[in-house]
Amino acid sequence: YSTRGWISLESAEDCACLTLAYAHNDFATSVVARALNQTQDANFFLARSRNYENVWSKSESFFCPRFANGTFS
């Protein structure tokens, strides 16, 4: 997740769901960090929370699993 920006299908069957959960957690962490005036941490986690976009398939108009090579399943 921290390297590619998504969890690959080779790593877990529910990879798209896990990627969405991690992105949600990153967003929540950014909110807490901002409340604690930890601006650098808040910005880092806010940016990483956009990883949900990495499992959005434009052709399917839905969140879909991805392989490590970047192709959708």
mmCIF file of C-alpha atoms in Angstrom:
data_model
loop_
_atom_site.group_PDB
_atom_site.id
_atom_site.type_symbol
_atom_site.label_atom_id
_atom_site.label_comp_id
_atom_site.label_asym_id
_atom_site.label_seq_id
_atom_site.Cartn_x
_atom_site.Cartn_y
_atom_site.Cartn_z
ATOM 1 C CA TYR A 1 0.000 0.000 0.000
ATOM 2 C CA SER A 2 2.674 2.492 0.932
ATOM 3 C CA THR A 3 4.757 1.678 -2.154
ATOM 4 C CA ARG A 4 2.203 1.296 -4.959
ATOM 5 C CA GLY A 5 -0.733 3.110 -3.449
ATOM 6 C CA TRP A 6 -2.967 0.022 -3.468
ATOM 7 C CA ILE A 7 -2.990 -3.499 -2.143
ATOM 8 C CA SER A 8 -2.505 -5.926 -4.997
ATOM 9 C CA LEU A 9 -4.708 -8.875 -5.810
ATOM 10 C CA GLU A 10 -1.684 -11.100 -5.348
ATOM 11 C CA SER A 11 -1.520 -9.972 -1.708
ATOM 12 C CA ALA A 12 -5.168 -10.343 -0.717
ATOM 13 C CA GLU A 13 -8.455 -11.336 -2.341
ATOM 14 C CA ASP A 14 -10.242 -8.365 -0.806
ATOM 15 C CA CYS A 15 -7.520 -5.972 -1.945
ATOM 16 C CA ALA A 16 -9.838 -3.236 -3.239
ATOM 17 C CA CYS A 17 -11.780 -3.238 0.026
ATOM 18 C CA LEU A 18 -8.577 -3.141 2.062
ATOM 19 C CA THR A 19 -7.211 -0.278 -0.032
ATOM 20 C CA LEU A 20 -10.417 1.685 0.590
ATOM 21 C CA ALA A 21 -10.228 0.953 4.313
ATOM 22 C CA TYR A 22 -6.594 2.038 4.512
ATOM 23 C CA ALA A 23 -7.368 5.244 2.613
ATOM 24 C CA HIS A 24 -10.239 5.955 4.991
ATOM 25 C CA ASN A 25 -7.936 5.374 7.964
ATOM 26 C CA ASP A 26 -5.359 7.721 6.431
ATOM 27 C CA PHE A 27 -8.012 10.422 6.123
ATOM 28 C CA ALA A 28 -9.104 9.960 9.725
ATOM 29 C CA THR A 29 -5.477 10.117 10.854
ATOM 30 C CA SER A 30 -5.010 13.360 8.925
ATOM 31 C CA VAL A 31 -7.982 14.892 10.738
ATOM 32 C CA VAL A 32 -6.565 13.947 14.134
ATOM 33 C CA ALA A 33 -3.096 15.193 13.170
ATOM 34 C CA ARG A 34 -4.552 18.517 12.033
ATOM 35 C CA ALA A 35 -6.447 18.862 15.323
ATOM 36 C CA LEU A 36 -3.133 18.318 17.132
ATOM 37 C CA ASN A 37 -1.437 20.968 14.948
ATOM 38 C CA GLN A 38 0.804 18.327 13.375
ATOM 39 C CA THR A 39 0.617 19.944 9.950
ATOM 40 C CA GLN A 40 3.301 17.858 8.258
ATOM 41 C CA ASP A 41 1.713 14.593 9.396
ATOM 42 C CA ALA A 42 -1.750 15.857 8.503
ATOM 43 C CA ASN A 43 -0.645 16.727 4.975
ATOM 44 C CA PHE A 44 1.111 13.376 4.532
ATOM 45 C CA PHE A 45 -1.917 11.326 5.561
ATOM 46 C CA LEU A 46 -4.344 13.538 3.663
ATOM 47 C CA ALA A 47 -2.335 13.040 0.469
ATOM 48 C CA ARG A 48 -2.098 9.292 1.058
ATOM 49 C CA SER A 49 -5.843 9.097 1.694
ATOM 50 C CA ARG A 50 -6.313 9.741 -2.027
ATOM 51 C CA ASN A 51 -5.038 6.212 -2.694
ATOM 52 C CA TYR A 52 -8.687 5.201 -2.974
ATOM 53 C CA GLU A 53 -8.419 6.574 -6.516
ATOM 54 C CA ASN A 54 -5.968 3.801 -7.374
ATOM 55 C CA VAL A 55 -8.660 1.125 -7.241
ATOM 56 C CA TRP A 56 -11.259 3.105 -9.203
ATOM 57 C CA SER A 57 -11.760 1.597 -12.637
ATOM 58 C CA LYS A 58 -13.033 4.163 -15.118
ATOM 59 C CA SER A 59 -14.142 1.435 -17.511
ATOM 60 C CA GLU A 60 -16.195 -0.315 -14.805
ATOM 61 C CA SER A 61 -17.221 2.886 -12.980
ATOM 62 C CA PHE A 62 -16.549 1.023 -9.759
ATOM 63 C CA PHE A 63 -13.772 0.135 -7.331
ATOM 64 C CA CYS A 64 -11.990 -2.971 -8.607
ATOM 65 C CA PRO A 65 -9.026 -5.157 -7.615
ATOM 66 C CA ARG A 66 -5.674 -4.463 -9.246
ATOM 67 C CA PHE A 67 -2.699 -6.665 -9.884
ATOM 68 C CA ALA A 68 0.774 -5.594 -8.754
ATOM 69 C CA ASN A 69 1.584 -4.623 -12.369
ATOM 70 C CA GLY A 70 -1.241 -2.043 -12.285
ATOM 71 C CA THR A 71 -3.804 -3.813 -14.448
ATOM 72 C CA PHE A 72 -7.317 -4.324 -13.164
ATOM 73 C CA SER A 73 -8.664 -7.828 -12.734
#
